[in-house]
Coordinates of C-alpha atoms in Angstrom, one line a residue:
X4 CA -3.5 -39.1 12.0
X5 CA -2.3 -37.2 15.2
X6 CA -0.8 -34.1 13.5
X7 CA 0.7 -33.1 16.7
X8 CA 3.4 -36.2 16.1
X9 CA 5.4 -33.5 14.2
X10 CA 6.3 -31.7 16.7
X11 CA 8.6 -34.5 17.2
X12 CA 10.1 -34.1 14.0
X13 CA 13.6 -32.7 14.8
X14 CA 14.0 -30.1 12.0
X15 CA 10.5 -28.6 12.5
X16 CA 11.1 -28.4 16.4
X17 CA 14.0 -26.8 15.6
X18 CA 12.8 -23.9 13.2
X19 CA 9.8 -23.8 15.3
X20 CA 11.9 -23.1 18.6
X21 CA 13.4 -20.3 16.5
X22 CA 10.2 -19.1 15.4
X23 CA 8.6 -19.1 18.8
X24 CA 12.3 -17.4 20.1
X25 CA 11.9 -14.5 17.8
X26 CA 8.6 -13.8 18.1
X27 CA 7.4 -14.8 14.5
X28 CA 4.8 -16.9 13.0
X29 CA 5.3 -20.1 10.8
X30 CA 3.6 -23.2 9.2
X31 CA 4.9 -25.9 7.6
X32 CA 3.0 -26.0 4.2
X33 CA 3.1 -28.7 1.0
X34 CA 4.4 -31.7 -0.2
X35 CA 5.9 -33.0 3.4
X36 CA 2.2 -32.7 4.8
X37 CA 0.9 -34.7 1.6
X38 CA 3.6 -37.1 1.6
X39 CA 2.6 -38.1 5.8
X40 CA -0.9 -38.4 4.6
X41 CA 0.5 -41.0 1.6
X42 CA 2.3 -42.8 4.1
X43 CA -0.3 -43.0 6.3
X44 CA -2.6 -44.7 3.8
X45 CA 0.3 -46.7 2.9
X46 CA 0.3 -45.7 -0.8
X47 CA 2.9 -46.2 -3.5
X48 CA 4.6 -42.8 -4.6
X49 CA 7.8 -41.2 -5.7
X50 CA 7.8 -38.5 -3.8
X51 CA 10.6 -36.9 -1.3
X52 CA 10.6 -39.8 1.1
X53 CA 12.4 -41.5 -2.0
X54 CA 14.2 -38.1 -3.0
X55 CA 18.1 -37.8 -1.8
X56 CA 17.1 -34.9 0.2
X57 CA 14.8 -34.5 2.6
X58 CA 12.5 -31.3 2.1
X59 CA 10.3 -28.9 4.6
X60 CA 8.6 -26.1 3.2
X61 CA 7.5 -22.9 5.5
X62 CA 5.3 -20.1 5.4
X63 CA 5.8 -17.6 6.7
X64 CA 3.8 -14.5 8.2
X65 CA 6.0 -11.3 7.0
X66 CA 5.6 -7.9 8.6
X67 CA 8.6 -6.3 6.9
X68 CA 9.9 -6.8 3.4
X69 CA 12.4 -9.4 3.4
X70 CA 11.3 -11.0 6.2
X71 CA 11.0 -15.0 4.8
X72 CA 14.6 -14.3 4.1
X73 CA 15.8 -12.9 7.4
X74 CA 14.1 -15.6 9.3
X75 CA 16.3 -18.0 6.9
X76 CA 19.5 -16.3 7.9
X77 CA 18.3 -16.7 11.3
X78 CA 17.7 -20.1 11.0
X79 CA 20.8 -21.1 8.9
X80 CA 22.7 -19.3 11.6
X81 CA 20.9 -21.2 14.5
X82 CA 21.3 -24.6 13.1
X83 CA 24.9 -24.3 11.4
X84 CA 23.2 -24.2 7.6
X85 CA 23.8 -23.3 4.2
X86 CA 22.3 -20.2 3.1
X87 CA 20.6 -20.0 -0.5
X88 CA 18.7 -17.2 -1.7
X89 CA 16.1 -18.4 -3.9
X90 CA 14.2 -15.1 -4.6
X91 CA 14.6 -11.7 -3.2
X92 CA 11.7 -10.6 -5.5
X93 CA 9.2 -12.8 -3.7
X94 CA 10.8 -13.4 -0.5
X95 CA 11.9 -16.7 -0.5
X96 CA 14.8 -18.6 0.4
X97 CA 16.2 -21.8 1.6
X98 CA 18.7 -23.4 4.1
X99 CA 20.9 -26.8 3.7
X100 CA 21.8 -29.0 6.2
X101 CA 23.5 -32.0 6.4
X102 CA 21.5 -34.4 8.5
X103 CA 22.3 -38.1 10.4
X104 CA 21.0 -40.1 8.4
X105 CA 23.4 -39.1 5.3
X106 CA 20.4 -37.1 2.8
X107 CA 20.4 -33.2 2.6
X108 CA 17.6 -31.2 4.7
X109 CA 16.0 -28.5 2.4
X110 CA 14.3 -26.1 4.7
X111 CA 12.9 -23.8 2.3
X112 CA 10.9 -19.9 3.9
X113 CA 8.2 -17.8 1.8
X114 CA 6.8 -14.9 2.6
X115 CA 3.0 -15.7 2.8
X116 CA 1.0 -14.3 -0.2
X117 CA -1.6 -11.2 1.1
X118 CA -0.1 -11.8 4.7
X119 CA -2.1 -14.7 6.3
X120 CA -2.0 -18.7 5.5
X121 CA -5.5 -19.0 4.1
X122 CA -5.2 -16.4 1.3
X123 CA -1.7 -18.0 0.5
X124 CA -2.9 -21.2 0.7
X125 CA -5.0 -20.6 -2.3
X126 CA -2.6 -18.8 -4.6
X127 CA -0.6 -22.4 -4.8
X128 CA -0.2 -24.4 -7.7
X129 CA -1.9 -27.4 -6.9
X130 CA -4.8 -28.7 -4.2
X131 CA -2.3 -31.2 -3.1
X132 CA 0.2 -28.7 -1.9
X133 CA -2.0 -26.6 -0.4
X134 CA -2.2 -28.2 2.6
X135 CA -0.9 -26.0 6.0
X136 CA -0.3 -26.7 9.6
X137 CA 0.3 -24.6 12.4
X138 CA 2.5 -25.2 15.4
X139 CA 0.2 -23.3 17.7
X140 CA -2.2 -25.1 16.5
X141 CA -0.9 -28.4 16.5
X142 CA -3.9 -30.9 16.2
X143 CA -5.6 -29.8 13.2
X144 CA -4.6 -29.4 9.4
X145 CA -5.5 -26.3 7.5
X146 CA -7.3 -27.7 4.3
X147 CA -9.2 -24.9 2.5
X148 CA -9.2 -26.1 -0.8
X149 CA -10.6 -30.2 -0.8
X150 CA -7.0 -31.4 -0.7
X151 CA -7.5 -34.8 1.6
X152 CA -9.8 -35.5 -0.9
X153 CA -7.8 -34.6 -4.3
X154 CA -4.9 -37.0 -2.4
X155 CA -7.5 -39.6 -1.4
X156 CA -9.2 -39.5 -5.5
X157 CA -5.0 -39.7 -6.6
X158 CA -6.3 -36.0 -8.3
X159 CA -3.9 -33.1 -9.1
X160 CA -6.3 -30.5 -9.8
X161 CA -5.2 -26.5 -10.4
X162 CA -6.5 -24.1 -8.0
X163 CA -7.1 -21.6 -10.7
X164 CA -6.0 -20.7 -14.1
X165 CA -4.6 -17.3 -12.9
X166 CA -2.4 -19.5 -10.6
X167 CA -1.1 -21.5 -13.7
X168 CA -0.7 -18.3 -15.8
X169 CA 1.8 -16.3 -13.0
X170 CA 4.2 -19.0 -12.8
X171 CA 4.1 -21.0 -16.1
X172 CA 6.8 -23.0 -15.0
X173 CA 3.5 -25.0 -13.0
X174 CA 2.4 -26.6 -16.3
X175 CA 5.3 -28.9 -16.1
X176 CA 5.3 -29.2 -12.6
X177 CA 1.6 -30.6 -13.1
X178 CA 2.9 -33.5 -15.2
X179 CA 6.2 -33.5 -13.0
X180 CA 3.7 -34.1 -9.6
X181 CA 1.7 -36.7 -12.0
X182 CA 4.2 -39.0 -12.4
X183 CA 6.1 -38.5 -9.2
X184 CA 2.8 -39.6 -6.9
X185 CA 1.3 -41.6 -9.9
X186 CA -1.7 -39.3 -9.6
X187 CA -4.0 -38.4 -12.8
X188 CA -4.5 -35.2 -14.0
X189 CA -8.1 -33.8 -13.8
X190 CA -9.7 -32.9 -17.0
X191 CA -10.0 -29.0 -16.1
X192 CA -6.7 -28.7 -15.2
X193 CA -5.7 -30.7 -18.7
X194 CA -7.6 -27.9 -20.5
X195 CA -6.0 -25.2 -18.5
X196 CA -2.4 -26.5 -19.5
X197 CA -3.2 -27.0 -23.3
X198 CA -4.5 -23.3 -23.5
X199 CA -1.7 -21.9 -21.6
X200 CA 1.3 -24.1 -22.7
X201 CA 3.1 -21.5 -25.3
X202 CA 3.4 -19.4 -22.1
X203 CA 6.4 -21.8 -21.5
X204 CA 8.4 -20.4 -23.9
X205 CA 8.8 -17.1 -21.7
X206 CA 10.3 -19.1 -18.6
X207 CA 13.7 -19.5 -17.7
X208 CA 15.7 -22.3 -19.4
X209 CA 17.0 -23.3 -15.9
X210 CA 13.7 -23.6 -13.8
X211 CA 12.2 -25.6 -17.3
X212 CA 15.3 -28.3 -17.4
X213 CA 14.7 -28.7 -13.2
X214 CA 11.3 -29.8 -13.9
X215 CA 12.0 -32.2 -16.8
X216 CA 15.2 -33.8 -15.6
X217 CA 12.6 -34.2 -12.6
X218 CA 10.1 -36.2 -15.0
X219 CA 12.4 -38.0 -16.6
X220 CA 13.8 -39.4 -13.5
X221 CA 10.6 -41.3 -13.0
X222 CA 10.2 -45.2 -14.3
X223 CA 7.2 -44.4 -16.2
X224 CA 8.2 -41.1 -18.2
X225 CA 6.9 -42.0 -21.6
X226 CA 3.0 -41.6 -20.2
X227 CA 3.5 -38.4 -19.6
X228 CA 5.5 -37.0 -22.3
X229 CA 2.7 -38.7 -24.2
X230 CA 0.5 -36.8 -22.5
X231 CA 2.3 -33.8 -23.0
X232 CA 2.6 -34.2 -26.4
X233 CA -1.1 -34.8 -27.0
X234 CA -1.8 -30.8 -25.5
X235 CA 0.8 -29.5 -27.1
X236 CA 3.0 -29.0 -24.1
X237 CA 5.9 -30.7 -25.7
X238 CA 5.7 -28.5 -28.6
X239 CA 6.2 -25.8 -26.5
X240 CA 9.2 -26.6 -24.6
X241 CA 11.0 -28.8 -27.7
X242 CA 10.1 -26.8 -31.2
X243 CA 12.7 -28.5 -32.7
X244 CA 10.6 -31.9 -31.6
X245 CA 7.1 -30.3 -33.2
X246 CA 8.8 -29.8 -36.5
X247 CA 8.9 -33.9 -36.1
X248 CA 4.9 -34.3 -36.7
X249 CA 5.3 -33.3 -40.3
X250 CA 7.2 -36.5 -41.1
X251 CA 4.9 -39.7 -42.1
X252 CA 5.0 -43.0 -41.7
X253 CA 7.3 -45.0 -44.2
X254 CA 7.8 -48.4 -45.2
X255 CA 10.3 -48.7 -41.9
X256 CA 8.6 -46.7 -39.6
X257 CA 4.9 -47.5 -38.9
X258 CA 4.6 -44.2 -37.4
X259 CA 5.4 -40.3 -37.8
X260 CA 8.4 -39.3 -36.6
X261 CA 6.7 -37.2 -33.2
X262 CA 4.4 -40.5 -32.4
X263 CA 8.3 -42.6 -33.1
X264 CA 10.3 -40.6 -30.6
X265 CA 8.0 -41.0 -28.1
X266 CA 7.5 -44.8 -28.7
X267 CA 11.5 -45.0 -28.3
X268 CA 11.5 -43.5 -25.2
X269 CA 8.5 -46.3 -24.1
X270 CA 10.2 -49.1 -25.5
X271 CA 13.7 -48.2 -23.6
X272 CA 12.2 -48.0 -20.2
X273 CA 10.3 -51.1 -21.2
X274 CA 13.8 -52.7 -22.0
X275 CA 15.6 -51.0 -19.2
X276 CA 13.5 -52.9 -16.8
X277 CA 14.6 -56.4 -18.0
X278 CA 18.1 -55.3 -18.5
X279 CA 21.2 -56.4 -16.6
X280 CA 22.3 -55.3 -13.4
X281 CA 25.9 -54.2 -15.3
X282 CA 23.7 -52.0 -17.9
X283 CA 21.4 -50.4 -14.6
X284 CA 24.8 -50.2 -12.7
X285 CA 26.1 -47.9 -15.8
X286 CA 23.0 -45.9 -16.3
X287 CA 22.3 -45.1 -12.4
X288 CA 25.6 -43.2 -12.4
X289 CA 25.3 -39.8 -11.6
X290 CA 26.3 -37.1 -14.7
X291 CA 24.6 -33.9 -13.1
X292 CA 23.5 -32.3 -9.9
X293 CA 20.7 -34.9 -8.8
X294 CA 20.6 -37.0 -11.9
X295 CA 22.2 -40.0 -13.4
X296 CA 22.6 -41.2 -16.9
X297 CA 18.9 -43.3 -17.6
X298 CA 17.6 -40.0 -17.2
X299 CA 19.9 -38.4 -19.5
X300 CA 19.3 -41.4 -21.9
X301 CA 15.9 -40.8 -21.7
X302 CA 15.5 -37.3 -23.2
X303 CA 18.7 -37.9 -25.8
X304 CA 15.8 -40.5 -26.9
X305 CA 13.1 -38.5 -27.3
X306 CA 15.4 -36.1 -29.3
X307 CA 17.3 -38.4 -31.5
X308 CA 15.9 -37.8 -34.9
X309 CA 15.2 -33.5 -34.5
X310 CA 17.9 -33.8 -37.2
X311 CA 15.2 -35.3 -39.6
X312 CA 12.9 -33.0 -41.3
X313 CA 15.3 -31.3 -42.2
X314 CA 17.0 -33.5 -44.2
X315 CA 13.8 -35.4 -45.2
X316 CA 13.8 -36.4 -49.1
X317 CA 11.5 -39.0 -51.0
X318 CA 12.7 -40.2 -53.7
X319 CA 11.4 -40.9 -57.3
X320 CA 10.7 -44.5 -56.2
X321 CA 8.8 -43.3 -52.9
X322 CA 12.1 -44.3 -50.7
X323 CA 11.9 -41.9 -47.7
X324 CA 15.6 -41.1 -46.3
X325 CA 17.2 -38.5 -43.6
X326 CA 21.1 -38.4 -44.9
X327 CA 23.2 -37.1 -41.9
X328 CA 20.0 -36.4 -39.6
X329 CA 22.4 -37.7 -36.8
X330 CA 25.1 -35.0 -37.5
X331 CA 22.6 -32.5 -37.7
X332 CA 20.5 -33.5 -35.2
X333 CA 23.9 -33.6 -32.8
X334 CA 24.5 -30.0 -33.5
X335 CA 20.6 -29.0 -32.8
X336 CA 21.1 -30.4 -29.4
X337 CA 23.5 -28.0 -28.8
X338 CA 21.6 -25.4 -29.7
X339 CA 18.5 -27.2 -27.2
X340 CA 21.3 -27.0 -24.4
X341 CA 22.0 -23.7 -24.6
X342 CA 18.4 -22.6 -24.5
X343 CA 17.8 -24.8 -21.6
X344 CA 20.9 -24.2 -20.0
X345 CA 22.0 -27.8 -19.4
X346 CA 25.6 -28.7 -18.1
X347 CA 29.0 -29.0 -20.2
X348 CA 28.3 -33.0 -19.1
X349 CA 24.8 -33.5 -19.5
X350 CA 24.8 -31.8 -23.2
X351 CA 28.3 -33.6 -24.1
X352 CA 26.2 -36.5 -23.3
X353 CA 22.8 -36.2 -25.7
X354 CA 25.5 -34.8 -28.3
X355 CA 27.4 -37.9 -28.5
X356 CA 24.1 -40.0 -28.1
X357 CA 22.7 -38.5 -31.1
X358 CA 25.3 -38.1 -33.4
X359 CA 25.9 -42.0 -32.8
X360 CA 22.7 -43.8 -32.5
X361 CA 22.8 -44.9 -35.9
X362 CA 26.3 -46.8 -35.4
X363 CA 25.1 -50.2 -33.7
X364 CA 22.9 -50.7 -36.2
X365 CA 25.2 -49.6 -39.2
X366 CA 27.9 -52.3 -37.6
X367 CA 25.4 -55.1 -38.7
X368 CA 24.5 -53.3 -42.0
X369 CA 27.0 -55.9 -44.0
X370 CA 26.7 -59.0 -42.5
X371 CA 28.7 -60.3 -39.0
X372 CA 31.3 -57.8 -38.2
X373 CA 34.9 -58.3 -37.4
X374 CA 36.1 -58.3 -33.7
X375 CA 38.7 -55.5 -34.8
X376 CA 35.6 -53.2 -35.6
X377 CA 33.2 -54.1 -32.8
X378 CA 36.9 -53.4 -31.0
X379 CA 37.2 -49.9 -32.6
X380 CA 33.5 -49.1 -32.2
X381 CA 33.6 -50.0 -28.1
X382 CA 37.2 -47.6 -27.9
X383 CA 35.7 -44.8 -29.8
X384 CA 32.2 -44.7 -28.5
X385 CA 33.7 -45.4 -24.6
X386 CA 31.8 -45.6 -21.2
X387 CA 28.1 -44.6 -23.5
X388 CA 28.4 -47.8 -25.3
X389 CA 25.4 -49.0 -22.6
X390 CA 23.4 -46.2 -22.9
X391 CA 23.8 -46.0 -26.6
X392 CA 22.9 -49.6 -26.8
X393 CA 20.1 -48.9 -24.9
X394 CA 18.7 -45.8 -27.0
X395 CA 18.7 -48.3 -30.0
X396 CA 17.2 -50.9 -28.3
X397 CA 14.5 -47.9 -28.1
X398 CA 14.8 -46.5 -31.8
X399 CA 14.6 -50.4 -33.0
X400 CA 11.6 -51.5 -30.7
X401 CA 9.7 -47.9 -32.1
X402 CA 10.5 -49.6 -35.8
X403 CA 8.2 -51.9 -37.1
X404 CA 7.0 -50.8 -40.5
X405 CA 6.6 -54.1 -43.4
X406 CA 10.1 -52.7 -44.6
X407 CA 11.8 -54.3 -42.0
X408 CA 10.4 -57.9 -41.4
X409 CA 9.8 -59.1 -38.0
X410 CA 12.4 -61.9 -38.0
X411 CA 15.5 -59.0 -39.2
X412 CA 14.0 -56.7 -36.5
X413 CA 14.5 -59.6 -33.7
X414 CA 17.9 -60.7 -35.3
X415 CA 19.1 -56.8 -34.5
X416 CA 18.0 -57.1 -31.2
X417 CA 19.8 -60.2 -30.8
X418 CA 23.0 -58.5 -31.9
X419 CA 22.4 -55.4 -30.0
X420 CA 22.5 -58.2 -26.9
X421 CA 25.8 -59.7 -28.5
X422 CA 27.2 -56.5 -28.1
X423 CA 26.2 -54.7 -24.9
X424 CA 28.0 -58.1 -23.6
X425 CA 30.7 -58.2 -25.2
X426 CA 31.0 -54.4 -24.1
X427 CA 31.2 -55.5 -20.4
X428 CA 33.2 -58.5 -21.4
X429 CA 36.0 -56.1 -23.4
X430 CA 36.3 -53.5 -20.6
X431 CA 36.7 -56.2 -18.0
X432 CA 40.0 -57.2 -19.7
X433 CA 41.3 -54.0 -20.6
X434 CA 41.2 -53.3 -16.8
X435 CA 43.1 -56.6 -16.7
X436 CA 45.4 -55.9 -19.4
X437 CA 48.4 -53.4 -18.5
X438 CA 49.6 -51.3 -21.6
X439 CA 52.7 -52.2 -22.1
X440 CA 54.2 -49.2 -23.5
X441 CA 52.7 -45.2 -22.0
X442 CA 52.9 -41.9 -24.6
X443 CA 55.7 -40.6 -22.8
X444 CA 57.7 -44.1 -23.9
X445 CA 56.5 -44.2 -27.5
X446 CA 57.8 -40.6 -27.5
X447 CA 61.1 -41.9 -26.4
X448 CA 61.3 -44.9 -28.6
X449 CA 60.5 -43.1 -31.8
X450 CA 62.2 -40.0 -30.9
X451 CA 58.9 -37.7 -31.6
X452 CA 57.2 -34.7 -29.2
X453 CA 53.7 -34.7 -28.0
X454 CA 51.2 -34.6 -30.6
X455 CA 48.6 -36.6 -32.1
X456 CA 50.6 -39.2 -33.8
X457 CA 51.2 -40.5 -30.0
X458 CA 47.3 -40.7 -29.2
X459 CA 47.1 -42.7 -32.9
X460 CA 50.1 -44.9 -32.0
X461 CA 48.9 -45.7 -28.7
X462 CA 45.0 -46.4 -29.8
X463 CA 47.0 -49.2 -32.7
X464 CA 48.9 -50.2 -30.2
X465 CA 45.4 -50.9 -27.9
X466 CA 44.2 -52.4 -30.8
X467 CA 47.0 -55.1 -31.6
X468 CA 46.9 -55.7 -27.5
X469 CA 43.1 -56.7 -27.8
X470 CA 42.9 -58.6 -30.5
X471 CA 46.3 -60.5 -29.4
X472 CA 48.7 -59.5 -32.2
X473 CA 50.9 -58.0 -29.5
X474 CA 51.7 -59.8 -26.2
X475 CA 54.6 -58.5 -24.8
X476 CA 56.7 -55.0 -24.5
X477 CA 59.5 -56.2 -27.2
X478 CA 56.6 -56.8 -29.4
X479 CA 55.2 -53.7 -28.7
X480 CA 58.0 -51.6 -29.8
X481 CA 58.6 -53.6 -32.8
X482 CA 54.5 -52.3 -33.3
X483 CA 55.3 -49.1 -32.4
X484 CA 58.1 -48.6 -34.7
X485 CA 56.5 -50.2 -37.5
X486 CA 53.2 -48.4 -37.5
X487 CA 55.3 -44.9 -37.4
X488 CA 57.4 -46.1 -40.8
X489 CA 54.0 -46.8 -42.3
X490 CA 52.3 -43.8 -41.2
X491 CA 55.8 -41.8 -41.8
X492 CA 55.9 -42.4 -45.8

């Protein structure tokens, strides 16, 4: 291709007018030159051109110390940016901008490593990135380490286990890049990350959960955790999860407990692509910076049962069973989240996930259940009814053991359908259905201050609406004051 095209790009013009201005030296360095050359050959990835942001990355020659991030005031200065500083330590930093066509510009500035391109260049994490191109120099691409031909093979191959070892945090990225461009992982690098994947435990909770939120994003995330899992990667970054691989098979679950949390996770996204556009429409709603619920749902998958070898028993008989491994495991999560320093929403989320992924199943556990209970379970469980639906779907498709006969398992799945749609069925009349009497007029009525006797009045009272037993305001209040006598005595 005609490299000299991006000189026409308007945000490197721009920082390269600045550079030329000031009298420095820049190139424009990874993924963006990788991604043109995917384009080019018209090949399928997930990579930024995808992304909500659009992303430039620049090298940049430093005589003084500080000087990546100088030039990045300049710039953010220049162009009406955001600065951020990424790190003072090694010189790098980035500038936001808000851009025409509606998606964030990261222009992100490093300090090149030993002063000149080619020698940083090769301290990179992977030959795909490692691409450079120069301005000055605008016909030719730098390529020093065989990466046109590691993007032509669909190859992410290490530069060098010292690279992998100074920034651990590149073991994930490896599986991270895999699924993003749909590349394979080259069989060196695959042993460089299994001998080097307890290093992870020594990175930063923050930089970890950026790369696996990143992962799980992707449609095909199970392949990957798989393959994390298989060199021990996983272990690393979940212990709670490699305590799982001591649990066997049992007459429900035709696998061990590590193999059947990964399985879940494959058998969501396998139902999540044949699922309808009001579940998708729920799941693709954003909960965190960059990332919606699917994602989210993914990984409170993957950790549902951590709650059960700890709580593993077999009984006399040979019965296996996990008594309150959902309570437990809700609490672990916690404990996850703080380690990996998630947000207040995103670890609310896999709490509630987990301590309640055993409920749709349990509401079929005694035959057909009533509509006042499939009523109470859609008020209590709220807007994660999909996504909870959805992690059974998972749990159940990942359970196939002769204890639970093929025609039960489908007959679960066909009530797990009955009520994801009668979920979206229920909160379409609720949004139709005014309540007919508030808190602050039960408090009135009944003569009673704030406390939790008006948040039970008022879930009866949503109750009795639903299920038709009260249809007007008069009969409301006659509710109201009746259900207080009752709960009064």
């Amino acid at each position: 291709m005609a490299w000299s095209a991006l000189l026409q790009d308007e945000y490197i013009k721009a920082v390269n007018d600045i550079a030329v201005g000031a009298s420095k030296r820049i190139f424009l360095v990874g993924g963006h030159l990788r991604d043109q050359i995917l384009k080019k050959s018209n090949t399928t990835f997930g990579s930024s051109s995808k992304s909500n942001y659009l992303d430039y990355d620049f090298a940049f020659i430093s005589e003084t110390e500080k000087g990546a991030i100088k030039f990045a005031e300049l710039v953010s200065e220049k162009l009406n940016g955001v600065f951020v500083l990424l790190d003072e330590k090694n010189d790098t930093a980035r500038v936001v901008l808000n851009s025409d066509t509606q998606k964030p510009v990261n222009l992100d500035f490093a300090a090149c490593v030993g002063g000149g391109i080619e020698s940083d260049v090769m301290r990179r994490d992977f030959s795909v990135n490692a691409l450079a191109w120069d301005p000055l120099d605008p016909e030719n691409l730098i390529d020093k380490v065989q990466a046109m031909h590691d993007i032509e093979k669909g190859m992410i191959r290490a530069l060098s286990q010292t690279n992998l070892v100074e920034d651990p945090l590149r073991i994930l990225r490896a599986y991270r890049f895999s699924a993003a461009l749909s590349f394979s992982i080259d069989r060196t690098t695959q042993d460089w990350l299994a001998q080097n994947a307890q290093l992870l435990t020594g990175v930063a909770g923050e930089r970890i959960s950026t790369e696996l939120f990143a992962l799980f994003s992707q449609s095909n995330a199970f392949m990957h955790l798989q393959a994390m899992a298989n060199n021990r990667v996983l272990d690393a970054v979940f212990p709670e999860l490699a305590a799982t691989r001591v649990v066997t098979a049992n007459a429900y679950h035709h696998l061990g407990l590590m193999e059947h949390s990964l399985e879940a996770v494959r058998q969501m996204e396998l139902f999540y692509e044949r699922a309808s556009d009001q579940l998708k429409d729920s799941c693709n709603q954003i909960i965190g910076h960059k990332l919606n619920r699917l994602a989210v749902t993914k990984l409170a998958t993957l950790l549902h049962d951590i709650g059960k070898p700890a709580t593993w028993q077999i009984t006399p008989e040979g019965r296996h069973t996990f008594y309150a491994h959902d309570s437990l495991g809700a609490k672990m999560s916690d404990e996850t989240a703080a380690r990996l320093k998630w947000s207040k929403s995103v670890s609310r989320f896999i709490n509630r996930l987990i301590k309640w992924h055993l409920r749709p199943g349990a509401l079929f556990h005694t035959g057909e259940p009533t509509q006042k209970a499939v009523h109470r379970f859609y008020r209590q469980v709220g807007v994660d009814v999909p996504e909870l639906i959805l992690l059974a779907y998972g749990d159940l498709g990942a359970t196939r053991g002769q204890g639970l006969v093929e025609e039960a398992r489908a007959r679960l799945e066909a009530r797990f359908d009955e009520l994801l749609n009668g979920y979206f069925i229920y909160i379409e009349e609720q949004a139709r259905t005014p309540r007919f009497l508030t808190g602050a007029d039960v408090m009135e009525l009944l003569q009673i201050t704030p406390g939790p006797m008006v948040g039970e009045l008022l879930e009866a009272l949503d109750e009795a609406q639903t299920l038709k037993i009260v249809n007007s305001r008069k009969e409301a209040e006659r509710f109201a004051k009746d259900h207080f006598l009752k709960q009064s005595q």
